[in-house]
């Protein structure tokens, strides 16, 4: 079959999308005159203040270029080289960061935990910590949770509180990979504080890119003690932007009138629409509850190949062996309907 022209928007990744208007407008506005460099500028101060407002608490905020650095540098701040951190076996820090957490933490070991629906099993946390206390074992010091999870599900506030309390008892500090934190917040309809510091999270990698920013994530330390000398860690890790205002200004655009929540709500709604449209088609089975902006579906290879030939792009190898269909801030209802129509046509053929 002849391959058709690529589509203007795809379901491969929420970082296929461009920059949303609010972030772009702030960038344009920041691109005026001169500003102090290395983060001592007014945009960075304002963005940090807005983030403190979002979480309704005092916290230390740093802007870095991407999620891998946000995760690995914050994990490094929890650990010594002889420590380990625990995470789900398909966590991004384990499967998609090329060993950066271990590298930036000078050899810290990542220990893997099982759990249904992309969520860490609390009993497995306890088992991993209690099974050994001798000095030959890499001493567990951190727990990294992904919210929303790699398979688009969300930890409820209750689940997080329980994990947070257990982590405290076990002497673990808690990191949250919030690459899709906004999608989780709107899915749960909670205040951001309820699923972070109030649940025991010490440090959050707060995702901006998948939410509509061009590039950049914020590292938010609720446990300010852990932020000590983090600026040095950023600099050494190549994550201190000299023209920091261009990393921080888009956050101002996103946060000042809640564009971050609007965009996440929209992306989630598109995923829900996609699920409704394709669930039950011959050969298609939705693999996980659609709680945020991802739809995971088992799909026979002929269907996958047929959709690729029609110009659609999506992955089938991200952590789990299902087709992963991601929606973003700019996914339209027409995109969803066109994808579903093509899939329906092929599924019936
Ligand atoms: C769960 C999760 N964490 C972190 C990231 C950020 O990764 P990157 O370093 O590509 O910005 C991603 C991106 O795919 C992700 O899905």
mmCIF file of C-alpha atoms and ligand atoms in Angstrom:
data_model
loop_
_atom_site.group_PDB
_atom_site.id
_atom_site.type_symbol
_atom_site.label_atom_id
_atom_site.label_comp_id
_atom_site.label_asym_id
_atom_site.label_seq_id
_atom_site.Cartn_x
_atom_site.Cartn_y
_atom_site.Cartn_z
ATOM 1 C CA UNK A 1 0.000 0.000 0.000
ATOM 2 C CA UNK A 2 1.199 3.502 -0.771
ATOM 3 C CA UNK A 3 2.232 5.518 2.267
ATOM 4 C CA UNK A 4 0.197 8.698 2.588
ATOM 5 C CA UNK A 5 1.559 12.107 3.593
ATOM 6 C CA UNK A 6 2.441 12.578 7.254
ATOM 7 C CA UNK A 7 -0.317 14.040 9.384
ATOM 8 C CA UNK A 8 0.084 17.525 10.825
ATOM 9 C CA UNK A 9 -0.313 16.147 14.347
ATOM 10 C CA UNK A 10 0.405 12.702 15.671
ATOM 11 C CA UNK A 11 -0.198 10.499 18.673
ATOM 12 C CA UNK A 12 3.428 9.481 19.150
ATOM 13 C CA UNK A 13 4.318 11.802 21.980
ATOM 14 C CA UNK A 14 3.114 14.879 23.747
ATOM 15 C CA UNK A 15 6.514 16.336 22.997
ATOM 16 C CA UNK A 16 5.862 16.169 19.264
ATOM 17 C CA UNK A 17 3.684 19.260 19.855
ATOM 18 C CA UNK A 18 4.978 22.787 19.463
ATOM 19 C CA UNK A 19 4.979 25.622 21.965
ATOM 20 C CA UNK A 20 1.571 26.745 23.201
ATOM 21 C CA UNK A 21 0.548 30.378 22.606
ATOM 22 C CA UNK A 22 0.802 31.412 26.277
ATOM 23 C CA UNK A 23 4.376 30.142 26.615
ATOM 24 C CA UNK A 24 5.329 31.640 23.258
ATOM 25 C CA UNK A 25 3.885 35.047 24.139
ATOM 26 C CA UNK A 26 5.873 35.112 27.374
ATOM 27 C CA UNK A 27 9.030 34.146 25.497
ATOM 28 C CA UNK A 28 8.464 36.981 23.042
ATOM 29 C CA UNK A 29 7.903 39.398 25.862
ATOM 30 C CA UNK A 30 11.046 38.221 27.639
ATOM 31 C CA UNK A 31 13.016 38.803 24.454
ATOM 32 C CA UNK A 32 13.396 42.491 25.105
ATOM 33 C CA UNK A 33 16.243 44.592 26.337
ATOM 34 C CA UNK A 34 18.880 43.156 28.630
ATOM 35 C CA UNK A 35 18.328 41.021 31.715
ATOM 36 C CA UNK A 36 20.661 39.720 34.380
ATOM 37 C CA UNK A 37 21.985 36.248 33.492
ATOM 38 C CA UNK A 38 22.260 32.875 35.282
ATOM 39 C CA UNK A 39 18.860 33.078 36.961
ATOM 40 C CA UNK A 40 19.112 36.397 38.750
ATOM 41 C CA UNK A 41 16.532 37.931 36.422
ATOM 42 C CA UNK A 42 13.000 39.153 36.988
ATOM 43 C CA UNK A 43 11.380 36.379 34.879
ATOM 44 C CA UNK A 44 13.001 33.636 36.928
ATOM 45 C CA UNK A 45 11.977 35.348 40.159
ATOM 46 C CA UNK A 46 8.407 35.695 38.924
ATOM 47 C CA UNK A 47 8.175 32.107 37.659
ATOM 48 C CA UNK A 48 9.534 30.792 40.974
ATOM 49 C CA UNK A 49 7.017 32.879 42.874
ATOM 50 C CA UNK A 50 4.178 31.569 40.712
ATOM 51 C CA UNK A 51 5.319 27.994 41.392
ATOM 52 C CA UNK A 52 5.324 28.715 45.136
ATOM 53 C CA UNK A 53 1.767 29.986 44.663
ATOM 54 C CA UNK A 54 0.724 26.829 42.791
ATOM 55 C CA UNK A 55 1.967 24.650 45.667
ATOM 56 C CA UNK A 56 0.856 27.068 48.400
ATOM 57 C CA UNK A 57 4.119 26.733 50.225
ATOM 58 C CA UNK A 58 7.620 28.038 50.375
ATOM 59 C CA UNK A 59 9.876 25.891 48.196
ATOM 60 C CA UNK A 60 13.145 26.141 46.286
ATOM 61 C CA UNK A 61 12.792 26.231 42.513
ATOM 62 C CA UNK A 62 15.366 25.581 39.771
ATOM 63 C CA UNK A 63 14.865 25.550 36.006
ATOM 64 C CA UNK A 64 16.702 22.950 33.929
ATOM 65 C CA UNK A 65 16.655 22.002 30.271
ATOM 66 C CA UNK A 66 14.887 18.644 30.330
ATOM 67 C CA UNK A 67 13.292 15.868 32.330
ATOM 68 C CA UNK A 68 16.293 13.590 32.448
ATOM 69 C CA UNK A 69 18.360 16.264 34.158
ATOM 70 C CA UNK A 70 15.512 17.261 36.475
ATOM 71 C CA UNK A 71 15.146 13.643 37.561
ATOM 72 C CA UNK A 72 18.800 12.707 37.797
ATOM 73 C CA UNK A 73 20.007 15.829 39.526
ATOM 74 C CA UNK A 74 17.200 15.752 42.045
ATOM 75 C CA UNK A 75 17.755 12.051 42.737
ATOM 76 C CA UNK A 76 21.454 12.785 43.189
ATOM 77 C CA UNK A 77 20.541 15.359 45.803
ATOM 78 C CA UNK A 78 18.818 12.639 47.866
ATOM 79 C CA UNK A 79 21.693 10.185 47.862
ATOM 80 C CA UNK A 80 25.297 9.376 48.452
ATOM 81 C CA UNK A 81 27.057 7.183 45.909
ATOM 82 C CA UNK A 82 26.548 4.071 48.053
ATOM 83 C CA UNK A 83 22.776 4.549 48.284
ATOM 84 C CA UNK A 84 20.008 3.172 46.117
ATOM 85 C CA UNK A 85 16.707 4.594 45.011
ATOM 86 C CA UNK A 86 13.599 2.522 44.399
ATOM 87 C CA UNK A 87 11.315 3.004 41.432
ATOM 88 C CA UNK A 88 8.805 1.148 39.299
ATOM 89 C CA UNK A 89 10.385 -1.255 36.830
ATOM 90 C CA UNK A 90 9.180 0.772 33.830
ATOM 91 C CA UNK A 91 9.958 4.187 35.322
ATOM 92 C CA UNK A 92 11.540 6.671 32.929
ATOM 93 C CA UNK A 93 14.518 7.019 35.295
ATOM 94 C CA UNK A 94 15.206 3.321 34.746
ATOM 95 C CA UNK A 95 14.296 2.656 31.130
ATOM 96 C CA UNK A 96 14.715 5.965 29.314
ATOM 97 C CA UNK A 97 17.492 7.996 30.899
ATOM 98 C CA UNK A 98 20.533 6.115 29.730
ATOM 99 C CA UNK A 99 21.803 5.662 33.281
ATOM 100 C CA UNK A 100 21.840 9.406 33.984
ATOM 101 C CA UNK A 101 20.574 9.033 37.585
ATOM 102 C CA UNK A 102 23.379 6.584 38.388
ATOM 103 C CA UNK A 103 25.878 8.812 36.564
ATOM 104 C CA UNK A 104 24.938 12.055 38.311
ATOM 105 C CA UNK A 105 24.739 10.314 41.688
ATOM 106 C CA UNK A 106 28.204 8.837 41.170
ATOM 107 C CA UNK A 107 27.159 5.195 41.138
ATOM 108 C CA UNK A 108 23.976 5.219 43.197
ATOM 109 C CA UNK A 109 21.988 2.123 42.240
ATOM 110 C CA UNK A 110 18.427 2.063 40.941
ATOM 111 C CA UNK A 111 16.442 -0.853 42.394
ATOM 112 C CA UNK A 112 13.311 -1.919 40.545
ATOM 113 C CA UNK A 113 9.900 -2.602 41.996
ATOM 114 C CA UNK A 114 6.865 -4.297 40.498
ATOM 115 C CA UNK A 115 3.328 -2.933 40.645
ATOM 116 C CA UNK A 116 0.102 -3.043 38.650
ATOM 117 C CA UNK A 117 -0.999 -0.225 36.382
ATOM 118 C CA UNK A 118 2.392 1.451 36.405
ATOM 119 C CA UNK A 119 2.189 2.135 40.145
ATOM 120 C CA UNK A 120 4.730 1.004 42.688
ATOM 121 C CA UNK A 121 3.400 -1.728 44.971
ATOM 122 C CA UNK A 122 3.744 -0.402 48.559
ATOM 123 C CA UNK A 123 4.525 -3.900 49.888
ATOM 124 C CA UNK A 124 7.421 -4.130 47.430
ATOM 125 C CA UNK A 125 8.885 -0.886 48.817
ATOM 126 C CA UNK A 126 8.905 -2.310 52.290
ATOM 127 C CA UNK A 127 10.326 -5.650 51.112
ATOM 128 C CA UNK A 128 13.160 -3.970 49.212
ATOM 129 C CA UNK A 129 14.181 -1.930 52.245
ATOM 130 C CA UNK A 130 13.733 -4.512 54.973
ATOM 131 C CA UNK A 131 15.250 -7.504 53.236
ATOM 132 C CA UNK A 132 18.829 -6.433 53.939
ATOM 133 C CA UNK A 133 20.481 -4.062 56.357
ATOM 134 C CA UNK A 134 24.097 -5.157 55.968
ATOM 135 C CA UNK A 135 26.667 -2.892 54.426
ATOM 136 C CA UNK A 136 27.034 -5.039 51.314
ATOM 137 C CA UNK A 137 23.630 -3.937 50.060
ATOM 138 C CA UNK A 138 23.222 -0.523 48.367
ATOM 139 C CA UNK A 139 21.365 1.216 51.185
ATOM 140 C CA UNK A 140 17.905 2.379 50.015
ATOM 141 C CA UNK A 141 17.571 6.133 50.465
ATOM 142 C CA UNK A 142 15.015 7.312 47.942
ATOM 143 C CA UNK A 143 11.690 6.399 46.415
ATOM 144 C CA UNK A 144 10.899 7.806 42.990
ATOM 145 C CA UNK A 145 7.240 7.877 41.941
ATOM 146 C CA UNK A 146 5.971 8.921 38.532
ATOM 147 C CA UNK A 147 2.798 11.028 38.497
ATOM 148 C CA UNK A 148 1.071 10.568 36.058
ATOM 149 C CA UNK A 149 2.570 7.099 35.596
ATOM 150 C CA UNK A 150 4.290 5.816 32.491
ATOM 151 C CA UNK A 151 1.039 4.133 31.463
ATOM 152 C CA UNK A 152 -1.134 7.191 31.987
ATOM 153 C CA UNK A 153 -2.686 6.172 35.286
ATOM 154 C CA UNK A 154 -2.551 8.309 38.425
ATOM 155 C CA UNK A 155 -1.743 7.672 42.050
ATOM 156 C CA UNK A 156 -4.637 8.908 44.197
ATOM 157 C CA UNK A 157 -3.857 11.279 47.083
ATOM 158 C CA UNK A 158 -4.546 8.412 49.446
ATOM 159 C CA UNK A 159 -2.120 6.087 47.707
ATOM 160 C CA UNK A 160 0.526 8.807 47.766
ATOM 161 C CA UNK A 161 -0.020 9.583 51.433
ATOM 162 C CA UNK A 162 0.369 5.918 52.288
ATOM 163 C CA UNK A 163 3.524 5.579 50.215
ATOM 164 C CA UNK A 164 4.880 8.824 51.664
ATOM 165 C CA UNK A 165 4.238 7.720 55.243
ATOM 166 C CA UNK A 166 5.800 4.335 54.617
ATOM 167 C CA UNK A 167 8.830 5.982 52.971
ATOM 168 C CA UNK A 168 9.333 8.176 56.030
ATOM 169 C CA UNK A 169 9.158 5.182 58.317
ATOM 170 C CA UNK A 170 11.687 3.342 56.161
ATOM 171 C CA UNK A 171 14.082 6.272 56.037
ATOM 172 C CA UNK A 172 13.449 7.049 52.359
ATOM 173 C CA UNK A 173 13.144 10.452 50.792
ATOM 174 C CA UNK A 174 10.543 10.839 48.089
ATOM 175 C CA UNK A 175 11.080 12.119 44.566
ATOM 176 C CA UNK A 176 8.245 12.590 42.106
ATOM 177 C CA UNK A 177 8.797 12.470 38.361
ATOM 178 C CA UNK A 178 6.072 14.878 37.303
ATOM 179 C CA UNK A 179 6.757 15.026 33.584
ATOM 180 C CA UNK A 180 2.950 14.893 33.289
ATOM 181 C CA UNK A 181 2.141 16.371 36.676
ATOM 182 C CA UNK A 182 -0.409 18.809 35.188
ATOM 183 C CA UNK A 183 -2.339 15.937 33.611
ATOM 184 C CA UNK A 184 -2.470 14.195 36.983
ATOM 185 C CA UNK A 185 -3.640 17.330 38.812
ATOM 186 C CA UNK A 186 -6.589 17.902 36.496
ATOM 187 C CA UNK A 187 -7.421 14.209 36.341
ATOM 188 C CA UNK A 188 -7.676 14.017 40.124
ATOM 189 C CA UNK A 189 -9.203 17.473 40.568
ATOM 190 C CA UNK A 190 -6.965 18.159 43.554
ATOM 191 C CA UNK A 191 -4.815 21.015 44.749
ATOM 192 C CA UNK A 192 -1.191 20.391 43.712
ATOM 193 C CA UNK A 193 -0.127 20.425 47.363
ATOM 194 C CA UNK A 194 -2.306 17.389 48.128
ATOM 195 C CA UNK A 195 -0.285 15.134 45.838
ATOM 196 C CA UNK A 196 3.120 16.574 46.640
ATOM 197 C CA UNK A 197 4.386 17.960 49.928
ATOM 198 C CA UNK A 198 1.257 17.118 51.887
ATOM 199 C CA UNK A 199 1.735 13.494 50.798
ATOM 200 C CA UNK A 200 5.410 13.450 51.736
ATOM 201 C CA UNK A 201 7.077 14.369 48.431
ATOM 202 C CA UNK A 202 10.462 16.008 49.065
ATOM 203 C CA UNK A 203 11.306 17.018 45.523
ATOM 204 C CA UNK A 204 9.321 17.217 42.306
ATOM 205 C CA UNK A 205 10.468 17.241 38.696
ATOM 206 C CA UNK A 206 7.690 19.537 37.483
ATOM 207 C CA UNK A 207 7.154 18.964 33.777
ATOM 208 C CA UNK A 208 6.690 21.888 31.434
ATOM 209 C CA UNK A 209 7.615 20.453 28.054
ATOM 210 C CA UNK A 210 4.786 17.966 27.620
ATOM 211 C CA UNK A 211 2.365 20.564 28.911
ATOM 212 C CA UNK A 212 3.167 23.104 26.147
ATOM 213 C CA UNK A 213 6.509 24.733 26.924
ATOM 214 C CA UNK A 214 9.251 24.527 24.272
ATOM 215 C CA UNK A 215 11.827 23.095 26.596
ATOM 216 C CA UNK A 216 12.546 23.033 30.270
ATOM 217 C CA UNK A 217 11.361 21.549 33.527
ATOM 218 C CA UNK A 218 11.328 22.957 37.041
ATOM 219 C CA UNK A 219 12.885 21.163 39.989
ATOM 220 C CA UNK A 220 10.857 22.005 43.070
ATOM 221 C CA UNK A 221 12.275 21.227 46.501
ATOM 222 C CA UNK A 222 9.646 21.133 49.227
ATOM 223 C CA UNK A 223 12.332 19.842 51.550
ATOM 224 C CA UNK A 224 14.559 22.884 51.304
ATOM 225 C CA UNK A 225 17.419 21.231 53.139
ATOM 226 C CA UNK A 226 17.889 18.920 50.138
ATOM 227 C CA UNK A 227 18.260 21.922 47.839
ATOM 228 C CA UNK A 228 21.513 22.942 49.476
ATOM 229 C CA UNK A 229 24.122 23.543 46.758
ATOM 230 C CA UNK A 230 21.740 22.311 44.067
ATOM 231 C CA UNK A 231 22.785 25.326 42.003
ATOM 232 C CA UNK A 232 26.308 23.885 41.910
ATOM 233 C CA UNK A 233 24.921 20.519 40.839
ATOM 234 C CA UNK A 234 23.050 22.240 37.997
ATOM 235 C CA UNK A 235 26.117 24.139 36.892
ATOM 236 C CA UNK A 236 28.353 21.062 36.964
ATOM 237 C CA UNK A 237 25.727 19.053 35.120
ATOM 238 C CA UNK A 238 25.514 21.600 32.322
ATOM 239 C CA UNK A 239 22.044 22.652 33.405
ATOM 240 C CA UNK A 240 22.594 26.251 34.409
ATOM 241 C CA UNK A 241 21.252 28.358 31.541
ATOM 242 C CA UNK A 242 23.090 31.628 31.147
ATOM 243 C CA UNK A 243 20.050 33.262 29.529
ATOM 244 C CA UNK A 244 17.827 31.700 32.151
ATOM 245 C CA UNK A 245 14.907 34.014 31.385
ATOM 246 C CA UNK A 246 14.174 31.955 28.260
ATOM 247 C CA UNK A 247 13.704 28.830 30.384
ATOM 248 C CA UNK A 248 11.689 30.573 33.068
ATOM 249 C CA UNK A 249 9.526 33.069 31.140
ATOM 250 C CA UNK A 250 7.373 30.354 29.499
ATOM 251 C CA UNK A 251 6.443 29.183 32.995
ATOM 252 C CA UNK A 252 5.088 32.636 33.728
ATOM 253 C CA UNK A 253 2.955 32.400 30.587
ATOM 254 C CA UNK A 254 1.726 28.940 31.587
ATOM 255 C CA UNK A 255 1.016 29.593 35.244
ATOM 256 C CA UNK A 256 -0.271 33.122 35.472
ATOM 257 C CA UNK A 257 -3.752 32.395 34.159
ATOM 258 C CA UNK A 258 -3.822 28.626 34.599
ATOM 259 C CA UNK A 259 -3.013 27.795 30.985
ATOM 260 C CA UNK A 260 -1.098 24.769 32.311
ATOM 261 C CA UNK A 261 -4.312 23.321 33.726
ATOM 262 C CA UNK A 262 -6.389 24.194 30.644
ATOM 263 C CA UNK A 263 -3.927 22.512 28.318
ATOM 264 C CA UNK A 264 -3.673 19.415 30.487
ATOM 265 C CA UNK A 265 -7.464 19.201 30.775
ATOM 266 C CA UNK A 266 -7.743 19.427 27.009
ATOM 267 C CA UNK A 267 -5.101 16.741 26.400
ATOM 268 C CA UNK A 268 -6.832 14.434 28.884
ATOM 269 C CA UNK A 269 -10.208 15.059 27.229
ATOM 270 C CA UNK A 270 -8.766 14.164 23.825
ATOM 271 C CA UNK A 271 -7.434 10.886 25.218
ATOM 272 C CA UNK A 272 -10.848 10.102 26.680
ATOM 273 C CA UNK A 273 -12.439 10.835 23.293
ATOM 274 C CA UNK A 274 -9.901 8.592 21.568
ATOM 275 C CA UNK A 275 -10.552 5.785 23.991
ATOM 276 C CA UNK A 276 -14.310 6.009 23.422
ATOM 277 C CA UNK A 277 -13.787 5.970 19.670
ATOM 278 C CA UNK A 278 -11.522 2.937 19.446
ATOM 279 C CA UNK A 279 -12.498 0.784 22.413
ATOM 280 C CA UNK A 280 -14.135 -2.411 21.215
ATOM 281 C CA UNK A 281 -12.993 -2.189 17.579
ATOM 282 C CA UNK A 282 -12.105 -5.666 16.281
ATOM 283 C CA UNK A 283 -8.630 -6.583 17.552
ATOM 284 C CA UNK A 284 -8.293 -3.530 19.809
ATOM 285 C CA UNK A 285 -8.193 -3.736 23.570
ATOM 286 C CA UNK A 286 -7.543 -0.806 25.899
ATOM 287 C CA UNK A 287 -4.759 -1.918 28.219
ATOM 288 C CA UNK A 288 -4.929 0.568 31.118
ATOM 289 C CA UNK A 289 -7.525 2.900 32.557
ATOM 290 C CA UNK A 290 -7.365 6.149 30.603
ATOM 291 C CA UNK A 291 -6.888 8.655 33.401
ATOM 292 C CA UNK A 292 -4.706 11.283 31.726
ATOM 293 C CA UNK A 293 -3.533 11.998 28.171
ATOM 294 C CA UNK A 294 -2.407 8.515 27.139
ATOM 295 C CA UNK A 295 -4.287 5.630 25.611
ATOM 296 C CA UNK A 296 -2.499 2.287 25.620
ATOM 297 C CA UNK A 297 -4.068 -0.318 23.374
ATOM 298 C CA UNK A 298 -3.172 -3.800 22.309
ATOM 299 C CA UNK A 299 -3.325 -3.777 18.532
ATOM 300 C CA UNK A 300 -2.344 -6.499 16.082
ATOM 301 C CA UNK A 301 0.771 -5.712 14.099
ATOM 302 C CA UNK A 302 -1.129 -5.560 10.769
ATOM 303 C CA UNK A 303 -3.208 -2.731 12.198
ATOM 304 C CA UNK A 304 -0.132 -0.920 13.498
ATOM 305 C CA UNK A 305 1.564 -1.217 10.105
ATOM 306 C CA UNK A 306 -1.620 -0.174 8.310
ATOM 307 C CA UNK A 307 -1.869 2.955 10.432
ATOM 308 C CA UNK A 308 1.803 3.762 9.809
ATOM 309 C CA UNK A 309 1.171 3.427 6.086
ATOM 310 C CA UNK A 310 -1.637 5.924 6.400
ATOM 311 C CA UNK A 311 0.835 8.424 7.798
ATOM 312 C CA UNK A 312 0.159 8.110 11.532
ATOM 313 C CA UNK A 313 3.024 7.982 13.980
ATOM 314 C CA UNK A 314 2.882 6.324 17.389
ATOM 315 C CA UNK A 315 5.106 4.048 19.434
ATOM 316 C CA UNK A 316 4.657 0.440 20.425
ATOM 317 C CA UNK A 317 7.731 0.029 22.588
ATOM 318 C CA UNK A 318 7.550 2.590 25.392
ATOM 319 C CA UNK A 319 7.976 0.557 28.562
ATOM 320 C CA UNK A 320 5.166 -1.842 27.663
ATOM 321 C CA UNK A 321 4.313 -3.681 24.467
ATOM 322 C CA UNK A 322 1.186 -1.812 23.513
ATOM 323 C CA UNK A 323 0.450 0.949 21.064
ATOM 324 C CA UNK A 324 0.877 4.168 23.033
ATOM 325 C CA UNK A 325 -1.316 7.000 21.811
ATOM 326 C CA UNK A 326 -0.496 10.336 23.410
ATOM 327 C CA UNK A 327 -2.617 13.463 23.202
ATOM 328 C CA UNK A 328 -1.240 16.933 23.718
ATOM 329 C CA UNK A 329 -2.360 20.498 24.215
ATOM 330 C CA UNK A 330 -2.867 20.936 20.463
ATOM 331 C CA UNK A 331 -4.556 17.623 19.617
ATOM 332 C CA UNK A 332 -7.890 18.419 18.010
ATOM 333 C CA UNK A 333 -11.163 16.519 18.007
ATOM 334 C CA UNK A 334 -10.696 16.226 14.228
ATOM 335 C CA UNK A 335 -7.300 14.530 14.763
ATOM 336 C CA UNK A 336 -8.860 12.040 17.136
ATOM 337 C CA UNK A 337 -11.796 11.349 14.845
ATOM 338 C CA UNK A 338 -9.557 10.969 11.782
ATOM 339 C CA UNK A 339 -7.303 8.511 13.608
ATOM 340 C CA UNK A 340 -10.284 6.532 14.859
ATOM 341 C CA UNK A 341 -11.847 6.501 11.385
ATOM 342 C CA UNK A 342 -8.672 5.120 9.817
ATOM 343 C CA UNK A 343 -8.323 2.516 12.527
ATOM 344 C CA UNK A 344 -11.941 1.486 12.185
ATOM 345 C CA UNK A 345 -11.545 1.134 8.422
ATOM 346 C CA UNK A 346 -8.498 -1.090 8.841
ATOM 347 C CA UNK A 347 -9.907 -3.101 11.718
ATOM 348 C CA UNK A 348 -12.896 -4.057 9.588
ATOM 349 C CA UNK A 349 -10.921 -4.731 6.413
HETATM 350 C C1 LIG B 1 7.795 9.939 32.734
HETATM 351 C C2 LIG B 1 8.806 10.804 32.061
HETATM 352 N N1 LIG B 1 9.745 11.403 32.805
HETATM 353 C C3 LIG B 1 10.638 12.250 32.279
HETATM 354 C C4 LIG B 1 10.609 12.539 30.912
HETATM 355 C C5 LIG B 1 11.524 13.597 30.395
HETATM 356 O O1 LIG B 1 12.489 13.200 29.561
HETATM 357 P P1 LIG B 1 13.405 14.169 28.682
HETATM 358 O O2 LIG B 1 14.751 14.104 29.269
HETATM 359 O O3 LIG B 1 13.334 13.578 27.326
HETATM 360 O O4 LIG B 1 12.864 15.570 28.747
HETATM 361 C C6 LIG B 1 9.697 11.891 30.092
HETATM 362 C C7 LIG B 1 9.725 12.108 28.642
HETATM 363 O O5 LIG B 1 9.402 11.292 27.831
HETATM 364 C C8 LIG B 1 8.767 11.009 30.676
HETATM 365 O O6 LIG B 1 7.838 10.386 29.928
#
